[in-house]
mmCIF file of C-alpha atoms in Angstrom:
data_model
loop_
_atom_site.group_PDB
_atom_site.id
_atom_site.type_symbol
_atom_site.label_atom_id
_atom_site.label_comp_id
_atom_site.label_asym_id
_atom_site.label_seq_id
_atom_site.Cartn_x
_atom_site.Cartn_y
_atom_site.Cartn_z
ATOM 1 C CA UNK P 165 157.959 -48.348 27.851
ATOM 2 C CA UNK P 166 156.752 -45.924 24.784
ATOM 3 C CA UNK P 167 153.746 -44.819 27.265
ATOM 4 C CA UNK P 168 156.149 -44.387 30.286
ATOM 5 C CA UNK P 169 158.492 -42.440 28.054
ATOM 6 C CA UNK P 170 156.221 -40.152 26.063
ATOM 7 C CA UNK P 171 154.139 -39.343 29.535
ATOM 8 C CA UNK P 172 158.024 -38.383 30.938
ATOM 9 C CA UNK P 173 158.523 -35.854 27.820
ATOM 10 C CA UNK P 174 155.265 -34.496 27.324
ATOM 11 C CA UNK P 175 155.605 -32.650 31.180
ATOM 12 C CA UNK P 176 159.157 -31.656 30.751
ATOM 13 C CA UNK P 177 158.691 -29.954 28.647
ATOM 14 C CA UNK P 178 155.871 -27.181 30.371
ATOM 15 C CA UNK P 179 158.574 -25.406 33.124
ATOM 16 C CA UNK P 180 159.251 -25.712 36.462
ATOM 17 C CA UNK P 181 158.830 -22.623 39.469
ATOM 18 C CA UNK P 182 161.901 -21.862 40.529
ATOM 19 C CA UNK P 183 163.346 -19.454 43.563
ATOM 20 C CA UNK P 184 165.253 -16.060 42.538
ATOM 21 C CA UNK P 185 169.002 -16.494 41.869
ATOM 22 C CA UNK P 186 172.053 -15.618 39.401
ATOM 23 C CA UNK P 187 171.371 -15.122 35.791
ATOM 24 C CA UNK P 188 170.286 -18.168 33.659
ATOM 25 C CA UNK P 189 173.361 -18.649 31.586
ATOM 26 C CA UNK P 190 172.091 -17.088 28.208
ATOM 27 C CA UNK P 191 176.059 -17.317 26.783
ATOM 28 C CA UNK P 192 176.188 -21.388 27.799
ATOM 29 C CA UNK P 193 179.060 -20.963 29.242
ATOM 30 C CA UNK P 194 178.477 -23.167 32.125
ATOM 31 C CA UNK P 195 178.644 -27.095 31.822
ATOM 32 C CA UNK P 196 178.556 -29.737 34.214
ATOM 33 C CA UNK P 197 180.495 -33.113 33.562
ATOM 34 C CA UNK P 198 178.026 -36.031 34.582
ATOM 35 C CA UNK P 199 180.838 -38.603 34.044
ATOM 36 C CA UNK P 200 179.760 -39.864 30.432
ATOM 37 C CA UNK P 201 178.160 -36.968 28.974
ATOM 38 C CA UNK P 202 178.478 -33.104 29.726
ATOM 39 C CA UNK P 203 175.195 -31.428 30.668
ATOM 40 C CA UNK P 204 173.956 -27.583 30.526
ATOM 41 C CA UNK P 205 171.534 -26.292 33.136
ATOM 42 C CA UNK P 206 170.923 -23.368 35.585
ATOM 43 C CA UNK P 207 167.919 -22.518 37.465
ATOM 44 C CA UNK P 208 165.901 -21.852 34.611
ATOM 45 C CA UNK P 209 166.757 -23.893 31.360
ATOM 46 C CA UNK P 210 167.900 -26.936 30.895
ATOM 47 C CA UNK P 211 168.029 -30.093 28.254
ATOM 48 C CA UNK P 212 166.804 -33.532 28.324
ATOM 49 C CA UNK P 213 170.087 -35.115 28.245
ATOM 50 C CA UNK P 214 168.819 -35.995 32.402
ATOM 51 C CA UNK P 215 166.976 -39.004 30.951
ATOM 52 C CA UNK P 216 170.479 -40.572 29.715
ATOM 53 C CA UNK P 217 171.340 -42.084 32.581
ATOM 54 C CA UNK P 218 167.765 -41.867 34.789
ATOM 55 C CA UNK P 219 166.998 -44.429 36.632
ATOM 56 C CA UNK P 220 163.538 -46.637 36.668
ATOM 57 C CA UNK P 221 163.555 -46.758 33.234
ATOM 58 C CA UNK P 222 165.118 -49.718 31.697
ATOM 59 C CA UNK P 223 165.936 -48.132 28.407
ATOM 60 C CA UNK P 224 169.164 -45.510 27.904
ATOM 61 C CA UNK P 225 167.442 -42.087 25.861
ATOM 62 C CA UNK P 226 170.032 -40.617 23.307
ATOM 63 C CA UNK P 227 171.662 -37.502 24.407
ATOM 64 C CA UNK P 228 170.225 -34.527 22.655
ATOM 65 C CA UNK P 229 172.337 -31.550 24.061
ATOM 66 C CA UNK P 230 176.028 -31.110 23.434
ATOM 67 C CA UNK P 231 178.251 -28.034 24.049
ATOM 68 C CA UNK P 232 179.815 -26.066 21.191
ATOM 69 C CA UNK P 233 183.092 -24.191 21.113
ATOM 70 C CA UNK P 234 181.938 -22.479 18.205
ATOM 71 C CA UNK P 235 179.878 -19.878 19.811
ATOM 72 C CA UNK P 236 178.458 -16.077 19.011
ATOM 73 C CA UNK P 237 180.222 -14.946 22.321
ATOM 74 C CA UNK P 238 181.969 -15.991 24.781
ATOM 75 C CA UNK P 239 183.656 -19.560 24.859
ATOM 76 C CA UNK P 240 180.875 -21.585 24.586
ATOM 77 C CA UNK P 241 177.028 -22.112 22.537
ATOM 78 C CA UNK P 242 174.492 -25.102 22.648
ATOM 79 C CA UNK P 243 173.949 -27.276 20.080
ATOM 80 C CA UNK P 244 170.520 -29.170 19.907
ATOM 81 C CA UNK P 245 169.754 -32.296 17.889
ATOM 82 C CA UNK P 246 166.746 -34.512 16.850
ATOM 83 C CA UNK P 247 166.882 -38.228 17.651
ATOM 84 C CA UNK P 248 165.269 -41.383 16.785
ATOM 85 C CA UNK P 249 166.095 -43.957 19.701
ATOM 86 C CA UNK P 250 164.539 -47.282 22.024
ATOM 87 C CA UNK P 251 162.938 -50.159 20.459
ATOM 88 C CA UNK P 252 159.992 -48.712 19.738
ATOM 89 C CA UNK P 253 161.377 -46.127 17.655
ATOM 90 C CA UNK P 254 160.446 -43.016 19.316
ATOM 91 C CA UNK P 255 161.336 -39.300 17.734
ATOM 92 C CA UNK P 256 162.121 -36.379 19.891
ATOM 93 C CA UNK P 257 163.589 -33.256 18.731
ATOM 94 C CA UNK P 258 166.666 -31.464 20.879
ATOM 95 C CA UNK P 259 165.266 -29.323 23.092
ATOM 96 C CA UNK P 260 165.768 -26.834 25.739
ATOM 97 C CA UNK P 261 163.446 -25.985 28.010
ATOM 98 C CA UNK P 262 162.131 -24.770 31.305
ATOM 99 C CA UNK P 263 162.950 -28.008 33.123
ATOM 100 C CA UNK P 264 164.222 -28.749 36.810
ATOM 101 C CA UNK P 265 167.162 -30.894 37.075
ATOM 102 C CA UNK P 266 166.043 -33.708 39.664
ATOM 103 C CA UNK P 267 167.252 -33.640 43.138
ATOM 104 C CA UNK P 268 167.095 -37.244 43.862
ATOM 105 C CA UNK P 269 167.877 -40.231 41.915
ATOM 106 C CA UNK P 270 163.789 -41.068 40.784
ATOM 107 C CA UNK P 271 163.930 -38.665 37.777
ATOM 108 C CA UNK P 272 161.104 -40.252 36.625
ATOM 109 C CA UNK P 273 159.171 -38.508 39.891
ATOM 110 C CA UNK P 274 161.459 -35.675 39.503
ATOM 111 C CA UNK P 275 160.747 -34.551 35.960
ATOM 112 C CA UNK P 276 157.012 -35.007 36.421
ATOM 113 C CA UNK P 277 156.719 -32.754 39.327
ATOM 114 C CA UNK P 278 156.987 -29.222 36.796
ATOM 115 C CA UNK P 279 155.621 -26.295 36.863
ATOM 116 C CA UNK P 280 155.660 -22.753 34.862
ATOM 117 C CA UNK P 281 158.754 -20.604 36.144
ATOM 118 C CA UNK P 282 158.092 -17.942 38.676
ATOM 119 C CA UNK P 283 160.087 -14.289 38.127
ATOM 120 C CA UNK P 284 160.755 -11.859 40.503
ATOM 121 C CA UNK P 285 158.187 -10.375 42.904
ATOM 122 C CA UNK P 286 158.075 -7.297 41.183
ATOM 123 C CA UNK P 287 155.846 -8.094 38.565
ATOM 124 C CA UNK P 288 156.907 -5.518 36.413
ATOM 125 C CA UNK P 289 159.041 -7.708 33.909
ATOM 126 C CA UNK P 290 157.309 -6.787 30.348
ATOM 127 C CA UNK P 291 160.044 -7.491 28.227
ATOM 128 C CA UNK P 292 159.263 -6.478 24.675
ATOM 129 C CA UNK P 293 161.258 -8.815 22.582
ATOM 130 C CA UNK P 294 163.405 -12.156 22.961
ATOM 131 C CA UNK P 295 166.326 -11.386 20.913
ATOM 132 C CA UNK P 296 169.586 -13.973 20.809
ATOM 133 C CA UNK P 297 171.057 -15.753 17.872
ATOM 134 C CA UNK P 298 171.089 -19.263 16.071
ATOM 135 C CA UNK P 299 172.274 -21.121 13.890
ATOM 136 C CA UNK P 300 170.355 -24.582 11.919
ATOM 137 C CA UNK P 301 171.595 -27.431 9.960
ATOM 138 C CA UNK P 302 168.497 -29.638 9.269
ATOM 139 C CA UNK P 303 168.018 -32.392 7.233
ATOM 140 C CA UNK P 304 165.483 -33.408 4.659
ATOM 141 C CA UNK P 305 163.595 -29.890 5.066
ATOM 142 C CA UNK P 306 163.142 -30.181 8.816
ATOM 143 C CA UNK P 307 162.279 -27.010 10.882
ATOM 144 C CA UNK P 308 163.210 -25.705 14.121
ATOM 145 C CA UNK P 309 160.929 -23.665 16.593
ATOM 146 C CA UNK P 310 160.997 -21.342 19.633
ATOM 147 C CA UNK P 311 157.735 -20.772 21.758
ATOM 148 C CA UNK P 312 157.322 -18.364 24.260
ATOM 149 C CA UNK P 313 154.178 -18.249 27.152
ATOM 150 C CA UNK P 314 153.692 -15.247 29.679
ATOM 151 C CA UNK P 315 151.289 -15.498 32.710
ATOM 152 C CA UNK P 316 150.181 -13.337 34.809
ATOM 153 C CA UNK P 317 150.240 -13.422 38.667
ATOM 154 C CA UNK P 318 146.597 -14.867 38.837
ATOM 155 C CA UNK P 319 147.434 -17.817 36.257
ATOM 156 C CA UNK P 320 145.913 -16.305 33.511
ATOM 157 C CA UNK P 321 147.768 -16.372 29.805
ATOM 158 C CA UNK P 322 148.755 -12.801 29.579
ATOM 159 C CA UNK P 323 150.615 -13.274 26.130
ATOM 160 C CA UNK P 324 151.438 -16.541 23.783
ATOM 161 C CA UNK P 325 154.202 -16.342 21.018
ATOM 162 C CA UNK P 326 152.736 -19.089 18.582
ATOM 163 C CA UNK P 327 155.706 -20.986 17.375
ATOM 164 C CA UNK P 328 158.444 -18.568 15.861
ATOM 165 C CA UNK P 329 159.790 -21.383 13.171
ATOM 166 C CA UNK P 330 163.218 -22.107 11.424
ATOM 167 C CA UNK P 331 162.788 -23.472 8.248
ATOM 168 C CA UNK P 332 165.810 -21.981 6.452
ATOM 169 C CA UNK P 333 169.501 -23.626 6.981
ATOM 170 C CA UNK P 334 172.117 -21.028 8.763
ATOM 171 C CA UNK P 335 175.205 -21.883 8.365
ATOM 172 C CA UNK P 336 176.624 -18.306 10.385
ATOM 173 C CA UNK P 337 175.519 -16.807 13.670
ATOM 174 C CA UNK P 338 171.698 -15.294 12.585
ATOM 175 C CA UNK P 339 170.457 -13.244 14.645
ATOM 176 C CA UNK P 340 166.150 -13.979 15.828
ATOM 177 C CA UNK P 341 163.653 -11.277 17.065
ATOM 178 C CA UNK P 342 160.350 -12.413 18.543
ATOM 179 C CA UNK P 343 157.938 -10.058 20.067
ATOM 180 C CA UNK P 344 156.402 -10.708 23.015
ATOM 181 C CA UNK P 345 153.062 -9.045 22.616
ATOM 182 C CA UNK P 346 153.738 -6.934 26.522
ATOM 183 C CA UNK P 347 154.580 -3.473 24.663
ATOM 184 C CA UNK P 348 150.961 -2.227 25.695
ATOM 185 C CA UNK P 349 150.207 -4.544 28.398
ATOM 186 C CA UNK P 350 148.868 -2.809 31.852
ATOM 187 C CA UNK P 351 149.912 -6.190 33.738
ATOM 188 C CA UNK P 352 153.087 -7.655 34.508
ATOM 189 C CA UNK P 353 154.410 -10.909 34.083
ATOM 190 C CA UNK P 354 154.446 -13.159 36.705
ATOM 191 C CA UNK P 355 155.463 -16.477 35.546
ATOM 192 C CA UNK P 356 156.883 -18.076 31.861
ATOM 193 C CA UNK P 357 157.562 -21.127 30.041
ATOM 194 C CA UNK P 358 160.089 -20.956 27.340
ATOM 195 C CA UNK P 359 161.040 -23.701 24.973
ATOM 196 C CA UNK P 360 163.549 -24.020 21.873
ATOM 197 C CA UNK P 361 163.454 -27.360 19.739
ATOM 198 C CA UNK P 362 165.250 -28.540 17.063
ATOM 199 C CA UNK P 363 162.332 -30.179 14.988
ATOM 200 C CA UNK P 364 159.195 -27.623 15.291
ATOM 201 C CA UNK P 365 156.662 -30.627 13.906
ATOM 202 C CA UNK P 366 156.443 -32.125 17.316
ATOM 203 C CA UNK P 367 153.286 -33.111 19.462
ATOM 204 C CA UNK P 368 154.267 -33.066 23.475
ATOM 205 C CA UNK P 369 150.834 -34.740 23.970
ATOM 206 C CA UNK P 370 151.605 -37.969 21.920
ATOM 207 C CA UNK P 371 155.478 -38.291 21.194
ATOM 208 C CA UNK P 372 154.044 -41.003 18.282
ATOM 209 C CA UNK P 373 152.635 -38.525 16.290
ATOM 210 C CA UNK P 374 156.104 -36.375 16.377
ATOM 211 C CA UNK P 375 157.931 -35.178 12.683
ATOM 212 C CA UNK P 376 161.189 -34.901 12.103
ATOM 213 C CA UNK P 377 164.599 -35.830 10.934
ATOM 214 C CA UNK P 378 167.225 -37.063 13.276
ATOM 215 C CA UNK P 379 170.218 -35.378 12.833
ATOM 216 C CA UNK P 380 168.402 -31.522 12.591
ATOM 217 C CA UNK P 381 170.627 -29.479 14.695
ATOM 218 C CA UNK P 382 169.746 -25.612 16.100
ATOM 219 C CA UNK P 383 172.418 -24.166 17.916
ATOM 220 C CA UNK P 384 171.763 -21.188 20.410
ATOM 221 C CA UNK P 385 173.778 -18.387 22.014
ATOM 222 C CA UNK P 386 173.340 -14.639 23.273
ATOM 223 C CA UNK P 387 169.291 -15.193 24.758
ATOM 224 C CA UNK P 388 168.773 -12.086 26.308
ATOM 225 C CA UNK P 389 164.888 -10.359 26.847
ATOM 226 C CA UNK P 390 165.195 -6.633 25.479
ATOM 227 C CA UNK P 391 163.070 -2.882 26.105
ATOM 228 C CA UNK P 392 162.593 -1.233 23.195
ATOM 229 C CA UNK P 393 161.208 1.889 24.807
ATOM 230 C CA UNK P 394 164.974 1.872 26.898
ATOM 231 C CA UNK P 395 167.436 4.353 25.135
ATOM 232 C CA UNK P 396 170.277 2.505 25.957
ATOM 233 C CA UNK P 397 168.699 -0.229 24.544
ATOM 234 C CA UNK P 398 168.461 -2.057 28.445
ATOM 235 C CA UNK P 399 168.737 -5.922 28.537
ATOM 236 C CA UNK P 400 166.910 -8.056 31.623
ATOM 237 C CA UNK P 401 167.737 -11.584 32.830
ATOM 238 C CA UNK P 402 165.113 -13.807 33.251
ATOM 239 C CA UNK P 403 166.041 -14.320 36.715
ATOM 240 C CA UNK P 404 167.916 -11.344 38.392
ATOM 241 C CA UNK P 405 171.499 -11.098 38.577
ATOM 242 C CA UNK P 406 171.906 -9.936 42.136
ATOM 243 C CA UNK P 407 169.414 -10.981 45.050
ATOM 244 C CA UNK P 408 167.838 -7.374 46.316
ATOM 245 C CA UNK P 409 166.126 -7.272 49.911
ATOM 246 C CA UNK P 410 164.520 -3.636 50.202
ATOM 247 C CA UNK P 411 163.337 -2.409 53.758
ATOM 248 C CA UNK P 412 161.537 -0.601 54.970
ATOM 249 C CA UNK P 413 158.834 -1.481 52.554
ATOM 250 C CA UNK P 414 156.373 0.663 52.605
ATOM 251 C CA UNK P 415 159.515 3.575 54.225
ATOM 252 C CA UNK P 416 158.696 6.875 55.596
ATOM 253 C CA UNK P 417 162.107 8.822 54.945
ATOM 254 C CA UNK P 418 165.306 6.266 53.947
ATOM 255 C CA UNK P 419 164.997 3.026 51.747
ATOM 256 C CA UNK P 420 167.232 0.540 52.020
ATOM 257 C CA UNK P 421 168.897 -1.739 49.724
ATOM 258 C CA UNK P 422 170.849 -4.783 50.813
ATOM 259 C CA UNK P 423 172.405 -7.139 48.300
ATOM 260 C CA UNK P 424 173.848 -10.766 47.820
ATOM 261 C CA UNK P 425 177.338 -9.670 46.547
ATOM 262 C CA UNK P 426 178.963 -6.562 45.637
ATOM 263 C CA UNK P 427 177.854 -4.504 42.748
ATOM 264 C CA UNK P 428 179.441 -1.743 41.083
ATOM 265 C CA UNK P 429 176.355 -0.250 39.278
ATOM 266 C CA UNK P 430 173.931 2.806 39.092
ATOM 267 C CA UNK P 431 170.588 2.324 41.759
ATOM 268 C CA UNK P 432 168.046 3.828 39.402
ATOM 269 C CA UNK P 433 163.830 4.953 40.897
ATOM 270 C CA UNK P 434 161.277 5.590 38.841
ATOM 271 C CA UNK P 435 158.036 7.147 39.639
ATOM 272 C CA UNK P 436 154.834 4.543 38.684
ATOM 273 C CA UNK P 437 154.700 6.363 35.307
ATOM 274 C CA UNK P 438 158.325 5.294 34.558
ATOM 275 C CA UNK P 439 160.015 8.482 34.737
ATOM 276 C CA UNK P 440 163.375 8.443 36.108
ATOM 277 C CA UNK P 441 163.617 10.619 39.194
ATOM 278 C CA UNK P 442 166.460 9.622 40.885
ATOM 279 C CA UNK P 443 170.186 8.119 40.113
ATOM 280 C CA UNK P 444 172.999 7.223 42.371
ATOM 281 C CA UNK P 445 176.258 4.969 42.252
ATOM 282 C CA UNK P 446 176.275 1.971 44.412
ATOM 283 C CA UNK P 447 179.760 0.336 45.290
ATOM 284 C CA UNK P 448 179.508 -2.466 47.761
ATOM 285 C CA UNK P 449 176.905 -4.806 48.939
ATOM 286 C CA UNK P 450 174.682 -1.737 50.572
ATOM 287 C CA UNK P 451 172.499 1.174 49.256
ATOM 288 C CA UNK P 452 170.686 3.804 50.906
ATOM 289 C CA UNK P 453 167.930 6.012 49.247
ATOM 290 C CA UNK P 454 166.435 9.205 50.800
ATOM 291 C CA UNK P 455 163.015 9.607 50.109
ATOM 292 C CA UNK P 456 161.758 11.695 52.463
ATOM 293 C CA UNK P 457 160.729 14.021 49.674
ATOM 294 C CA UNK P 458 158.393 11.814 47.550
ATOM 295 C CA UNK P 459 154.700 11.645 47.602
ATOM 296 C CA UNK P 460 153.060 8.567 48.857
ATOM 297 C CA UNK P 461 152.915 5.869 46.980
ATOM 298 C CA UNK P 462 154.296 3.123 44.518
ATOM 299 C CA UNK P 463 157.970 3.600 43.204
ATOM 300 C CA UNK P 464 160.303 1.194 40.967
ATOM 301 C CA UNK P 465 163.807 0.358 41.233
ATOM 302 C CA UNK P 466 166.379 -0.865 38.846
ATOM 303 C CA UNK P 467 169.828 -1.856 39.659
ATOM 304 C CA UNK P 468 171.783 -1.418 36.202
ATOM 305 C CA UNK P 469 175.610 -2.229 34.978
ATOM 306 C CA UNK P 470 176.015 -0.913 31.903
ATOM 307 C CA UNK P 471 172.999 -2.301 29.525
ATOM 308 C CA UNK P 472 172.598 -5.109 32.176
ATOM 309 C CA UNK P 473 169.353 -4.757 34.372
ATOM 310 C CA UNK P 474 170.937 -6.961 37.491
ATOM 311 C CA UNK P 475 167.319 -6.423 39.826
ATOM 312 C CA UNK P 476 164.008 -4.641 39.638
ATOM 313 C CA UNK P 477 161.365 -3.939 41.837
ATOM 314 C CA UNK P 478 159.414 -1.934 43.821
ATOM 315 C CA UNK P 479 158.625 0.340 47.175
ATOM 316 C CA UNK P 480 156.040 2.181 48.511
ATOM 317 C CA UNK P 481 156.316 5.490 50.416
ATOM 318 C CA UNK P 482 153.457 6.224 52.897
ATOM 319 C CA UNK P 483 153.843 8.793 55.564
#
């Protein structure tokens, strides 16, 4: 059972690829009532409260993940806790991580089957800091820990945040800051795996040798990746906000911009360089950019409401 178990928690922990789609809920503001327990999850973070109730296992995991009215903003935040549970006495800090919530009922097949997350095609996404806020109530001098893994399209590390570790109590909304090492980067990111725990002493590659006191909770609210080079101080999803098909792609004279739902928002091209050369309002579910008088070559998009980058990419003019 231990060796079933710690094989289960070691993988979930490394991300899974997922397809584009709406914002990962960095407020926690959506919850899903699996009958016993509620769950959080979207398309890019989740919790391991799935192994509560998985089948093929014959033991019942402790739920880890709980929701918290309490929050920074909006209604909701997250509240992760450490755990000692089973017979054979296993610790596993709360955590939150790039998981995929299983599709069928073998989570034990399910959760194994993980991969890094894949972003947009765009490969432009070089956030420069992961800013959001927490709060920690360990016990017995535990620590908590966030780490934070770019990769570029080929596979290849492009940036590692070692561990960014809590090891002072917070008993108020604190805000974190952790840079991602992309300010000067000439690549773009292409995949990341993202993890917060509530005890940082743990080893994913043998859950016996994990440290920690049960009962350490981190609680999380407000994740948002941030562009310190943006005057308006612009804030990205991990996974864009509106769906954007552009066509044609490489265009000649008009480019095209279809969306998923209605936007009221500002359609903003940059040259390669990332100077702005062009702004217009969009209103609807359509957009329509002349650029019949650009040079050929490689342009960049942004879709923007307010601070809120909703999609990025890019076009090409040849002519």
């Amino acid at each position: 059972m231990k060796k079933i178990l710690s094989s289960l928690l070691v993988l979930s922990l490394f991300g899974v690829a997922v397809a584009q789609s709406d914002i990962p809920d960095g407020g926690f503001e959506n919850w899903t009532d699996k009958g016993s327990y509620i769950d959080y999850g979207t398309d890019l973070l989740m919790t391991l409260n799935g192994l509560y109730d998985m089948n093929g296992v014959e033991m019942e995991t402790a739920l880890t993940a709980f929701r918290e009215s309490n929050a920074y903003e909006g209604n909701y935040a997250i509240r992760l806790t450490s755990v000692w549970f089973g017979t054979d006495a296993i610790f596993v800090p709360g955590a939150l991580a790039s998981l995929n919530e299983p599709e069928t009922d073998n989570y034990v097949s399910d959760f194994l089957d993980l991969h890094r997350i894949k972003l947009t095609e765009s490969y432009e996404f070089k956030p420069w800091r992961l800013t959001g806020y927490y709060k920690y109530a360990p016990v017995n001098g535990d620590s908590a820990a966030i780490e934070l893994k770019f990769y570029q399209q080929n596979g290849n590390v492009l940036s590692t945040c070692e561990k960014y570790v809590i090891t002072e109590a917070a008993d108020q909304w604190t805000p974190f800051d952790i840079t991602t090492g992309l300010q000067n980067s000439i690549y773009g990111v292409a995949e990341i795996s993202l993890v917060f725990a509530s005890s940082a002493a743990y080893d994913f590659a043998d859950l016996e040798q994990c440290e920690g006191q049960a009962g350490s909770s981190l609680y999380l609210d407000g994740l948002a990746f941030r562009y310190d080079n943006e005057p308006l101080g612009l804030i990205e999803p991990l996974i864009p906000v509106v769906k954007t098909s552009v066509y044609p792609n490489p265009t000649t004279e008009n480019v095209n911009f279809d969306f998923n739902k209605d936007v009221n928002a500002n359609l903003v091209i940059y040259n390669i360089n990332g100077q702005q050369i062009a702004t217009s309002q969009i209103n609807g579910n359509h957009a329509e950019y002349n650029a019949s008088a650009l040079a050929n070559g490689t342009y960049l998009y942004r879709i923007i409401d307010g601070n809120t980058i909703l999609s990025s990419g890019k076009f090409a003019v040849a002519k």
